[in-house]
PDB file of C-alpha atoms and ligand atoms in Angstrom:
ATOM      1  CA  MET A  65      11.017  22.431  -5.336  1.00 38.00           C
ATOM      2  CA  ALA A  66       9.631  19.518  -3.354  1.00 53.00           C
ATOM      3  CA  LYS A  67      11.922  16.800  -2.103  1.00 67.00           C
ATOM      4  CA  PRO A  68      12.471  14.290  -4.917  1.00 78.00           C
ATOM      5  CA  THR A  69      10.606  11.010  -4.637  1.00 84.00           C
ATOM      6  CA  HIS A  70      12.979   8.245  -3.602  1.00 91.00           C
ATOM      7  CA  VAL A  71      12.530   5.066  -5.643  1.00 95.00           C
ATOM      8  CA  LEU A  72      14.146   1.763  -4.771  1.00 97.00           C
ATOM      9  CA  VAL A  73      14.644  -0.329  -7.905  1.00 97.00           C
ATOM     10  CA  VAL A  74      15.116  -4.054  -7.276  1.00 97.00           C
ATOM     11  CA  GLU A  75      16.210  -5.837 -10.424  1.00 96.00           C
ATOM     12  CA  ASP A  76      19.016  -8.312 -11.070  1.00 95.00           C
ATOM     13  CA  GLU A  77      19.361  -7.745 -14.838  1.00 94.00           C
ATOM     14  CA  ALA A  78      22.128  -5.171 -15.114  1.00 94.00           C
ATOM     15  CA  ALA A  79      20.952  -3.713 -18.432  1.00 94.00           C
ATOM     16  CA  LEU A  80      17.379  -3.186 -17.240  1.00 94.00           C
ATOM     17  CA  ASN A  81      18.649  -1.875 -13.957  1.00 94.00           C
ATOM     18  CA  GLU A  82      20.677   0.812 -15.669  1.00 94.00           C
ATOM     19  CA  LEU A  83      17.874   1.691 -18.027  1.00 94.00           C
ATOM     20  CA  LEU A  84      15.448   2.098 -15.112  1.00 96.00           C
ATOM     21  CA  LYS A  85      17.896   4.186 -13.098  1.00 95.00           C
ATOM     22  CA  TYR A  86      18.677   6.428 -16.075  1.00 94.00           C
ATOM     23  CA  ASN A  87      15.032   7.034 -16.964  1.00 93.00           C
ATOM     24  CA  LEU A  88      13.822   7.495 -13.410  1.00 94.00           C
ATOM     25  CA  GLU A  89      16.565   9.995 -12.631  1.00 93.00           C
ATOM     26  CA  LYS A  90      15.769  11.875 -15.813  1.00 89.00           C
ATOM     27  CA  GLU A  91      12.185  12.062 -14.582  1.00 86.00           C
ATOM     28  CA  GLY A  92      13.354  13.656 -11.318  1.00 85.00           C
ATOM     29  CA  TYR A  93      13.328  10.655  -8.990  1.00 90.00           C
ATOM     30  CA  ARG A  94      16.119   9.860  -6.576  1.00 92.00           C
ATOM     31  CA  VAL A  95      17.059   6.249  -7.310  1.00 96.00           C
ATOM     32  CA  SER A  96      18.600   3.468  -5.204  1.00 96.00           C
ATOM     33  CA  VAL A  97      19.305   0.112  -6.776  1.00 97.00           C
ATOM     34  CA  ALA A  98      19.371  -3.380  -5.283  1.00 97.00           C
ATOM     35  CA  VAL A  99      20.346  -6.433  -7.319  1.00 96.00           C
ATOM     36  CA  ASP A 100      18.815  -9.140  -5.167  1.00 96.00           C
ATOM     37  CA  GLY A 101      16.074  -9.621  -2.589  1.00 95.00           C
ATOM     38  CA  ASP A 102      18.319  -9.571   0.455  1.00 95.00           C
ATOM     39  CA  GLU A 103      19.978  -6.326  -0.586  1.00 96.00           C
ATOM     40  CA  ALA A 104      16.542  -4.810  -1.212  1.00 96.00           C
ATOM     41  CA  LEU A 105      15.438  -5.626   2.334  1.00 95.00           C
ATOM     42  CA  VAL A 106      18.602  -4.108   3.807  1.00 95.00           C
ATOM     43  CA  LEU A 107      18.393  -0.921   1.706  1.00 95.00           C
ATOM     44  CA  ALA A 108      14.688  -0.463   2.421  1.00 95.00           C
ATOM     45  CA  GLU A 109      15.395  -0.669   6.121  1.00 91.00           C
ATOM     46  CA  GLU A 110      18.351   1.735   6.049  1.00 91.00           C
ATOM     47  CA  THR A 111      16.604   4.397   3.974  1.00 89.00           C
ATOM     48  CA  PRO A 112      12.887   3.689   3.579  1.00 89.00           C
ATOM     49  CA  PRO A 113      11.983   4.665  -0.005  1.00 93.00           C
ATOM     50  CA  ASP A 114       8.800   6.458  -1.120  1.00 90.00           C
ATOM     51  CA  LEU A 115       8.190   3.913  -3.857  1.00 94.00           C
ATOM     52  CA  ILE A 116       9.550   0.481  -4.798  1.00 96.00           C
ATOM     53  CA  VAL A 117       9.893  -1.100  -8.244  1.00 97.00           C
ATOM     54  CA  LEU A 118      10.359  -4.786  -7.605  1.00 95.00           C
ATOM     55  CA  ASP A 119      11.215  -7.567 -10.028  1.00 94.00           C
ATOM     56  CA  TRP A 120       9.547 -10.828  -9.150  1.00 89.00           C
ATOM     57  CA  MET A 121      12.288 -13.162 -10.363  1.00 89.00           C
ATOM     58  CA  LEU A 122      15.250 -12.338  -8.154  1.00 91.00           C
ATOM     59  CA  PRO A 123      18.218 -14.203  -6.739  1.00 90.00           C
ATOM     60  CA  LYS A 124      18.062 -14.940  -2.996  1.00 88.00           C
ATOM     61  CA  ALA A 125      14.726 -13.741  -1.575  1.00 86.00           C
ATOM     62  CA  SER A 126      12.138 -13.697  -4.418  1.00 88.00           C
ATOM     63  CA  GLY A 127      10.119 -10.603  -5.295  1.00 90.00           C
ATOM     64  CA  VAL A 128       7.051 -12.102  -3.633  1.00 89.00           C
ATOM     65  CA  GLU A 129       8.999 -12.837  -0.471  1.00 91.00           C
ATOM     66  CA  VAL A 130      10.521  -9.333  -0.451  1.00 94.00           C
ATOM     67  CA  CYS A 131       7.062  -7.831  -0.913  1.00 92.00           C
ATOM     68  CA  ARG A 132       5.617  -9.779   2.004  1.00 91.00           C
ATOM     69  CA  ARG A 133       8.500  -8.883   4.262  1.00 93.00           C
ATOM     70  CA  LEU A 134       8.312  -5.197   3.376  1.00 93.00           C
ATOM     71  CA  ARG A 135       4.598  -5.240   4.141  1.00 90.00           C
ATOM     72  CA  ALA A 136       5.265  -6.785   7.544  1.00 90.00           C
ATOM     73  CA  ARG A 137       7.552  -3.899   8.538  1.00 89.00           C
ATOM     74  CA  GLN A 138       6.315  -0.690  10.059  1.00 84.00           C
ATOM     75  CA  GLU A 139       8.441   1.605   7.814  1.00 85.00           C
ATOM     76  CA  THR A 140       7.417   0.019   4.523  1.00 89.00           C
ATOM     77  CA  ARG A 141       3.948  -1.214   5.401  1.00 86.00           C
ATOM     78  CA  ASN A 142       2.279   1.367   3.167  1.00 85.00           C
ATOM     79  CA  THR A 143       5.058   2.080   0.693  1.00 90.00           C
ATOM     80  CA  PRO A 144       3.716   1.658  -2.848  1.00 91.00           C
ATOM     81  CA  ILE A 145       5.218  -1.377  -4.583  1.00 93.00           C
ATOM     82  CA  VAL A 146       5.045  -1.862  -8.347  1.00 93.00           C
ATOM     83  CA  MET A 147       6.005  -5.385  -9.316  1.00 91.00           C
ATOM     84  CA  LEU A 148       7.666  -6.345 -12.594  1.00 92.00           C
ATOM     85  CA  THR A 149       6.570  -9.731 -13.863  1.00 87.00           C
ATOM     86  CA  ALA A 150       7.445 -11.839 -16.884  1.00 81.00           C
ATOM     87  CA  ARG A 151       4.916 -12.379 -19.643  1.00 71.00           C
ATOM     88  CA  GLY A 152       2.731 -15.463 -19.605  1.00 68.00           C
ATOM     89  CA  GLU A 153       1.841 -17.965 -16.982  1.00 62.00           C
ATOM     90  CA  GLU A 154       4.131 -16.506 -14.375  1.00 66.00           C
ATOM     91  CA  SER A 155       2.457 -13.114 -14.422  1.00 64.00           C
ATOM     92  CA  ASP A 156      -1.003 -14.654 -14.166  1.00 65.00           C
ATOM     93  CA  ARG A 157       0.121 -16.708 -11.253  1.00 69.00           C
ATOM     94  CA  ILE A 158       1.603 -13.790  -9.401  1.00 68.00           C
ATOM     95  CA  ARG A 159      -1.504 -11.687  -9.864  1.00 67.00           C
ATOM     96  CA  GLY A 160      -3.422 -14.446  -8.131  1.00 61.00           C
ATOM     97  CA  LEU A 161      -1.046 -14.412  -5.187  1.00 68.00           C
ATOM     98  CA  ASP A 162      -1.691 -12.263  -2.198  1.00 72.00           C
ATOM     99  CA  THR A 163       1.560 -10.318  -2.484  1.00 77.00           C
ATOM    100  CA  GLY A 164       0.445  -6.897  -1.316  1.00 81.00           C
ATOM    101  CA  ALA A 165       1.854  -5.149  -4.406  1.00 87.00           C
ATOM    102  CA  ASP A 166      -0.028  -2.037  -5.559  1.00 86.00           C
ATOM    103  CA  ASP A 167       0.427  -2.593  -9.260  1.00 86.00           C
ATOM    104  CA  TYR A 168       1.983  -5.032 -11.721  1.00 86.00           C
ATOM    105  CA  ILE A 169       3.756  -4.385 -14.985  1.00 89.00           C
ATOM    106  CA  THR A 170       4.437  -7.184 -17.431  1.00 88.00           C
ATOM    107  CA  LYS A 171       7.837  -7.386 -19.125  1.00 88.00           C
ATOM    108  CA  PRO A 172       8.684  -6.243 -21.682  1.00 86.00           C
ATOM    109  CA  PHE A 173       7.259  -2.790 -20.955  1.00 89.00           C
ATOM    110  CA  SER A 174       7.974   0.658 -22.306  1.00 89.00           C
ATOM    111  CA  MET A 175       9.535   3.310 -20.084  1.00 90.00           C
ATOM    112  CA  VAL A 176       6.628   5.607 -20.917  1.00 87.00           C
ATOM    113  CA  GLU A 177       4.210   3.004 -19.547  1.00 88.00           C
ATOM    114  CA  LEU A 178       6.276   2.384 -16.439  1.00 92.00           C
ATOM    115  CA  LEU A 179       6.612   6.098 -15.658  1.00 89.00           C
ATOM    116  CA  ALA A 180       2.879   6.607 -16.146  1.00 87.00           C
ATOM    117  CA  ARG A 181       2.079   3.746 -13.782  1.00 88.00           C
ATOM    118  CA  LEU A 182       4.481   5.071 -11.139  1.00 90.00           C
ATOM    119  CA  ARG A 183       2.919   8.523 -11.383  1.00 84.00           C
ATOM    120  CA  ALA A 184      -0.540   6.995 -10.981  1.00 83.00           C
ATOM    121  CA  VAL A 185       0.503   5.037  -7.906  1.00 85.00           C
ATOM    122  CA  MET A 186       2.111   8.123  -6.363  1.00 82.00           C
ATOM    123  CA  ARG A 187      -0.954  10.250  -7.084  1.00 75.00           C
ATOM    124  CA  ARG A 188      -3.044   7.727  -5.206  1.00 76.00           C
ATOM    125  CA  ILE A 189      -0.754   7.797  -2.179  1.00 71.00           C
ATOM    126  CA  ARG A 190       0.764  11.264  -2.103  1.00 63.00           C
ATOM    127  CA  PRO A 191      -2.131  13.715  -1.678  1.00 56.00           C
ATOM    128  CA  GLY A 192      -2.757  12.322   1.773  1.00 48.00           C
ATOM    129  CA  LEU A 193       0.882  12.163   2.811  1.00 48.00           C
ATOM    130  CA  ALA A 194       1.656  15.667   1.595  1.00 47.00           C
ATOM    131  CA  GLU A 195      -0.618  17.375   4.092  1.00 53.00           C
ATOM    132  CA  ASP A 196      -0.970  14.596   6.639  1.00 73.00           C
ATOM    133  CA  LYS A 197      -4.638  14.615   5.848  1.00 80.00           C
ATOM    134  CA  LEU A 198      -6.601  11.746   4.363  1.00 84.00           C
ATOM    135  CA  VAL A 199      -9.914  12.292   2.641  1.00 86.00           C
ATOM    136  CA  ALA A 200     -12.404   9.657   1.541  1.00 88.00           C
ATOM    137  CA  GLY A 201     -15.936  10.675   0.626  1.00 88.00           C
ATOM    138  CA  ASP A 202     -17.171  12.875   3.481  1.00 91.00           C
ATOM    139  CA  ILE A 203     -14.608  11.495   5.961  1.00 94.00           C
ATOM    140  CA  VAL A 204     -11.536  13.594   6.729  1.00 93.00           C
ATOM    141  CA  MET A 205      -8.712  12.310   8.896  1.00 91.00           C
ATOM    142  CA  ASP A 206      -6.036  14.598  10.306  1.00 86.00           C
ATOM    143  CA  ARG A 207      -3.149  12.283  11.042  1.00 78.00           C
ATOM    144  CA  VAL A 208      -1.236  14.868  13.070  1.00 71.00           C
ATOM    145  CA  SER A 209      -3.946  15.821  15.539  1.00 77.00           C
ATOM    146  CA  HIS A 210      -5.586  12.358  15.301  1.00 83.00           C
ATOM    147  CA  ARG A 211      -8.950  13.958  14.586  1.00 90.00           C
ATOM    148  CA  VAL A 212     -11.570  12.437  12.347  1.00 95.00           C
ATOM    149  CA  LYS A 213     -14.592  14.223  10.944  1.00 95.00           C
ATOM    150  CA  ARG A 214     -17.511  12.959   8.967  1.00 95.00           C
ATOM    151  CA  GLY A 215     -19.090  15.975   7.296  1.00 91.00           C
ATOM    152  CA  ALA A 216     -19.222  18.587  10.061  1.00 91.00           C
ATOM    153  CA  ARG A 217     -19.415  16.006  12.837  1.00 95.00           C
ATOM    154  CA  ASP A 218     -16.469  14.905  14.990  1.00 95.00           C
ATOM    155  CA  VAL A 219     -15.981  11.145  15.005  1.00 96.00           C
ATOM    156  CA  HIS A 220     -14.506   9.707  18.198  1.00 95.00           C
ATOM    157  CA  LEU A 221     -12.427   6.602  17.648  1.00 94.00           C
ATOM    158  CA  GLY A 222     -10.316   4.355  19.824  1.00 91.00           C
ATOM    159  CA  PRO A 223      -6.666   3.958  18.772  1.00 88.00           C
ATOM    160  CA  THR A 224      -7.251   0.623  17.012  1.00 90.00           C
ATOM    161  CA  GLU A 225     -10.281   1.889  15.090  1.00 94.00           C
ATOM    162  CA  PHE A 226      -8.248   4.959  14.129  1.00 93.00           C
ATOM    163  CA  ARG A 227      -5.461   2.816  12.685  1.00 90.00           C
ATOM    164  CA  ILE A 228      -7.884   0.580  10.806  1.00 94.00           C
ATOM    165  CA  LEU A 229      -9.615   3.604   9.286  1.00 95.00           C
ATOM    166  CA  GLU A 230      -6.249   5.181   8.456  1.00 90.00           C
ATOM    167  CA  HIS A 231      -5.161   2.043   6.635  1.00 89.00           C
ATOM    168  CA  LEU A 232      -8.428   1.797   4.699  1.00 92.00           C
ATOM    169  CA  MET A 233      -8.306   5.501   3.793  1.00 90.00           C
ATOM    170  CA  GLN A 234      -4.766   5.133   2.471  1.00 83.00           C
ATOM    171  CA  HIS A 235      -5.999   2.495   0.027  1.00 83.00           C
ATOM    172  CA  PRO A 236      -9.544   3.424  -0.913  1.00 80.00           C
ATOM    173  CA  SER A 237     -11.636   0.705  -2.558  1.00 82.00           C
ATOM    174  CA  ARG A 238      -8.975  -1.916  -1.990  1.00 86.00           C
ATOM    175  CA  VAL A 239     -10.214  -5.051  -0.232  1.00 91.00           C
ATOM    176  CA  PHE A 240      -8.162  -6.183   2.754  1.00 92.00           C
ATOM    177  CA  SER A 241      -8.475  -9.597   4.305  1.00 92.00           C
ATOM    178  CA  ARG A 242      -8.665  -9.863   8.080  1.00 91.00           C
ATOM    179  CA  GLU A 243      -5.095 -11.158   8.078  1.00 88.00           C
ATOM    180  CA  GLN A 244      -3.866  -8.167   6.060  1.00 87.00           C
ATOM    181  CA  LEU A 245      -5.606  -5.774   8.429  1.00 90.00           C
ATOM    182  CA  LEU A 246      -4.094  -7.615  11.376  1.00 86.00           C
ATOM    183  CA  ASP A 247      -0.622  -7.247   9.883  1.00 81.00           C
ATOM    184  CA  ALA A 248      -1.170  -3.612   9.010  1.00 81.00           C
ATOM    185  CA  VAL A 249      -2.737  -2.502  12.262  1.00 84.00           C
ATOM    186  CA  TRP A 250      -1.365  -4.814  14.932  1.00 80.00           C
ATOM    187  CA  GLY A 251       1.889  -5.858  13.231  1.00 74.00           C
ATOM    188  CA  SER A 252       2.731  -9.334  12.024  1.00 66.00           C
ATOM    189  CA  ASP A 253       4.549 -10.371  15.179  1.00 67.00           C
ATOM    190  CA  VAL A 254       1.491  -9.999  17.407  1.00 71.00           C
ATOM    191  CA  TYR A 255      -0.969 -12.826  17.833  1.00 77.00           C
ATOM    192  CA  VAL A 256      -4.517 -11.568  17.475  1.00 79.00           C
ATOM    193  CA  GLU A 257      -7.497 -13.636  16.419  1.00 85.00           C
ATOM    194  CA  ALA A 258      -8.971 -12.756  13.046  1.00 83.00           C
ATOM    195  CA  ARG A 259     -12.356 -12.332  14.719  1.00 88.00           C
ATOM    196  CA  THR A 260     -10.938  -9.389  16.666  1.00 91.00           C
ATOM    197  CA  VAL A 261     -10.820  -7.476  13.383  1.00 93.00           C
ATOM    198  CA  ASP A 262     -14.578  -7.924  12.991  1.00 94.00           C
ATOM    199  CA  VAL A 263     -15.144  -6.528  16.469  1.00 94.00           C
ATOM    200  CA  HIS A 264     -13.116  -3.400  15.739  1.00 95.00           C
ATOM    201  CA  ILE A 265     -14.691  -2.968  12.312  1.00 96.00           C
ATOM    202  CA  GLY A 266     -18.046  -3.130  14.105  1.00 96.00           C
ATOM    203  CA  ARG A 267     -16.991  -0.346  16.482  1.00 96.00           C
ATOM    204  CA  LEU A 268     -15.588   1.704  13.628  1.00 97.00           C
ATOM    205  CA  ARG A 269     -18.857   1.410  11.714  1.00 96.00           C
ATOM    206  CA  LYS A 270     -20.847   2.426  14.764  1.00 95.00           C
ATOM    207  CA  ALA A 271     -18.677   5.525  15.243  1.00 96.00           C
ATOM    208  CA  LEU A 272     -18.828   6.456  11.560  1.00 96.00           C
ATOM    209  CA  MET A 273     -22.567   6.010  11.133  1.00 94.00           C
ATOM    210  CA  VAL A 274     -24.942   8.246  13.012  1.00 90.00           C
ATOM    211  CA  GLY A 275     -28.578   8.545  12.020  1.00 87.00           C
ATOM    212  CA  ASP A 276     -29.013   7.742   8.356  1.00 87.00           C
ATOM    213  CA  GLU A 277     -25.379   8.146   7.311  1.00 88.00           C
ATOM    214  CA  ILE A 278     -24.247   5.664   4.679  1.00 88.00           C
ATOM    215  CA  ASP A 279     -22.030   2.764   5.736  1.00 91.00           C
ATOM    216  CA  PRO A 280     -18.669   3.476   4.061  1.00 92.00           C
ATOM    217  CA  ILE A 281     -17.192   0.071   4.872  1.00 94.00           C
ATOM    218  CA  ARG A 282     -17.949  -2.665   2.417  1.00 93.00           C
ATOM    219  CA  THR A 283     -17.862  -6.218   3.716  1.00 92.00           C
ATOM    220  CA  VAL A 284     -16.691  -8.591   1.015  1.00 90.00           C
ATOM    221  CA  ARG A 285     -17.877 -12.066   1.874  1.00 87.00           C
ATOM    222  CA  SER A 286     -15.024 -14.437   2.712  1.00 83.00           C
ATOM    223  CA  ALA A 287     -12.558 -11.805   1.453  1.00 88.00           C
ATOM    224  CA  GLY A 288     -12.486  -8.928   3.912  1.00 93.00           C
ATOM    225  CA  TYR A 289     -13.223  -5.221   4.083  1.00 94.00           C
ATOM    226  CA  ALA A 290     -12.812  -2.130   1.929  1.00 93.00           C
ATOM    227  CA  LEU A 291     -13.575   1.552   2.285  1.00 92.00           C
ATOM    228  CA  ASP A 292     -15.807   2.331  -0.619  1.00 86.00           C
ATOM    229  CA  PHE A 293     -17.477   5.559  -1.483  1.00 75.00           C
ATOM    230  CA  GLU A 294     -17.896   5.179  -5.203  1.00 59.00           C
ATOM    231  CA  THR A 295     -20.379   2.340  -4.886  1.00 46.00           C
ATOM    232  CA  VAL A 296     -22.346   3.784  -1.992  1.00 40.00           C
ATOM    233  CA  SER A 297     -22.637   7.458  -2.835  1.00 37.00           C
ATOM    234  CA  ALA A 298     -26.248   8.396  -3.358  1.00 38.00           C
TER     235      ALA A 298
HETATM  236 CA1  LIG B 293      14.924 -10.823 -12.715  1.00 70.12          CA
END
C-alpha cells in the first residue's frame, strides 16, 4: 500500500477537531492536529504535511496569516490548503482575499463533503508528484532529470523559466499574480522587481512556442499569468 497521506488539521474547536481526526483516520489519512496558528506553523515545519485543513478563525496567528506564511516557505509552498470558513459575510470576505488557499469549505459542512473536496484537491496535485512528472496539454516536465518536452520536441529552459513553468504546471488554469510568482519562484525574502517576472515569462513563451505552436500561457490583464490548455486547445 502507498504511504498514507499526511494531513495537518488546524482547528481550535476541540469537538470539531476530534471529529475531523476520527473521520480522516478512518479514511486512511495520517492526521496531525494543531489548535492554534503558531502551533500549526511549528508542526508544518517539523513534519511538512501532504495536505492542510485550516480553520480561518484561530487564536494567535489567524488562518489567513498561517496560509500566507506557509506559502512563503519552501517546504509548504505547494502544499494543498483547504480553508474552513464560517457562513456569511466572513466567508465572502475571505474568498476575496489573496490567501493562497486551494479550496474553501463553509461551516457547517458534512464530513462526506469535506472528504470529497480533499480527494479532489489531492487528485489535482498527486498525479504529478507520484511520478515526478508533470503533464499539461502537450507539455511534459520530468522534475528529476529537469527535462521538458513539448510534443516530441525538447524544450530548453533556463533554471528560472523551469521553476516558473513547474509552478504553473502544478496548478493548471490557476491565475498567479506577479507577486505570487515571485514568492513561489524566487522566495519571499528576495527582492526582485515584478517586471522581472514578465521578462522570464517572455523567455518561457519563446522557448515553448516554435513555429505555429499555441501559446499555453494566458496573460490576465492586471491579474497575472496562468497555464491554460482548456481554453486554447484547437
Ligand atoms: Ca475556529
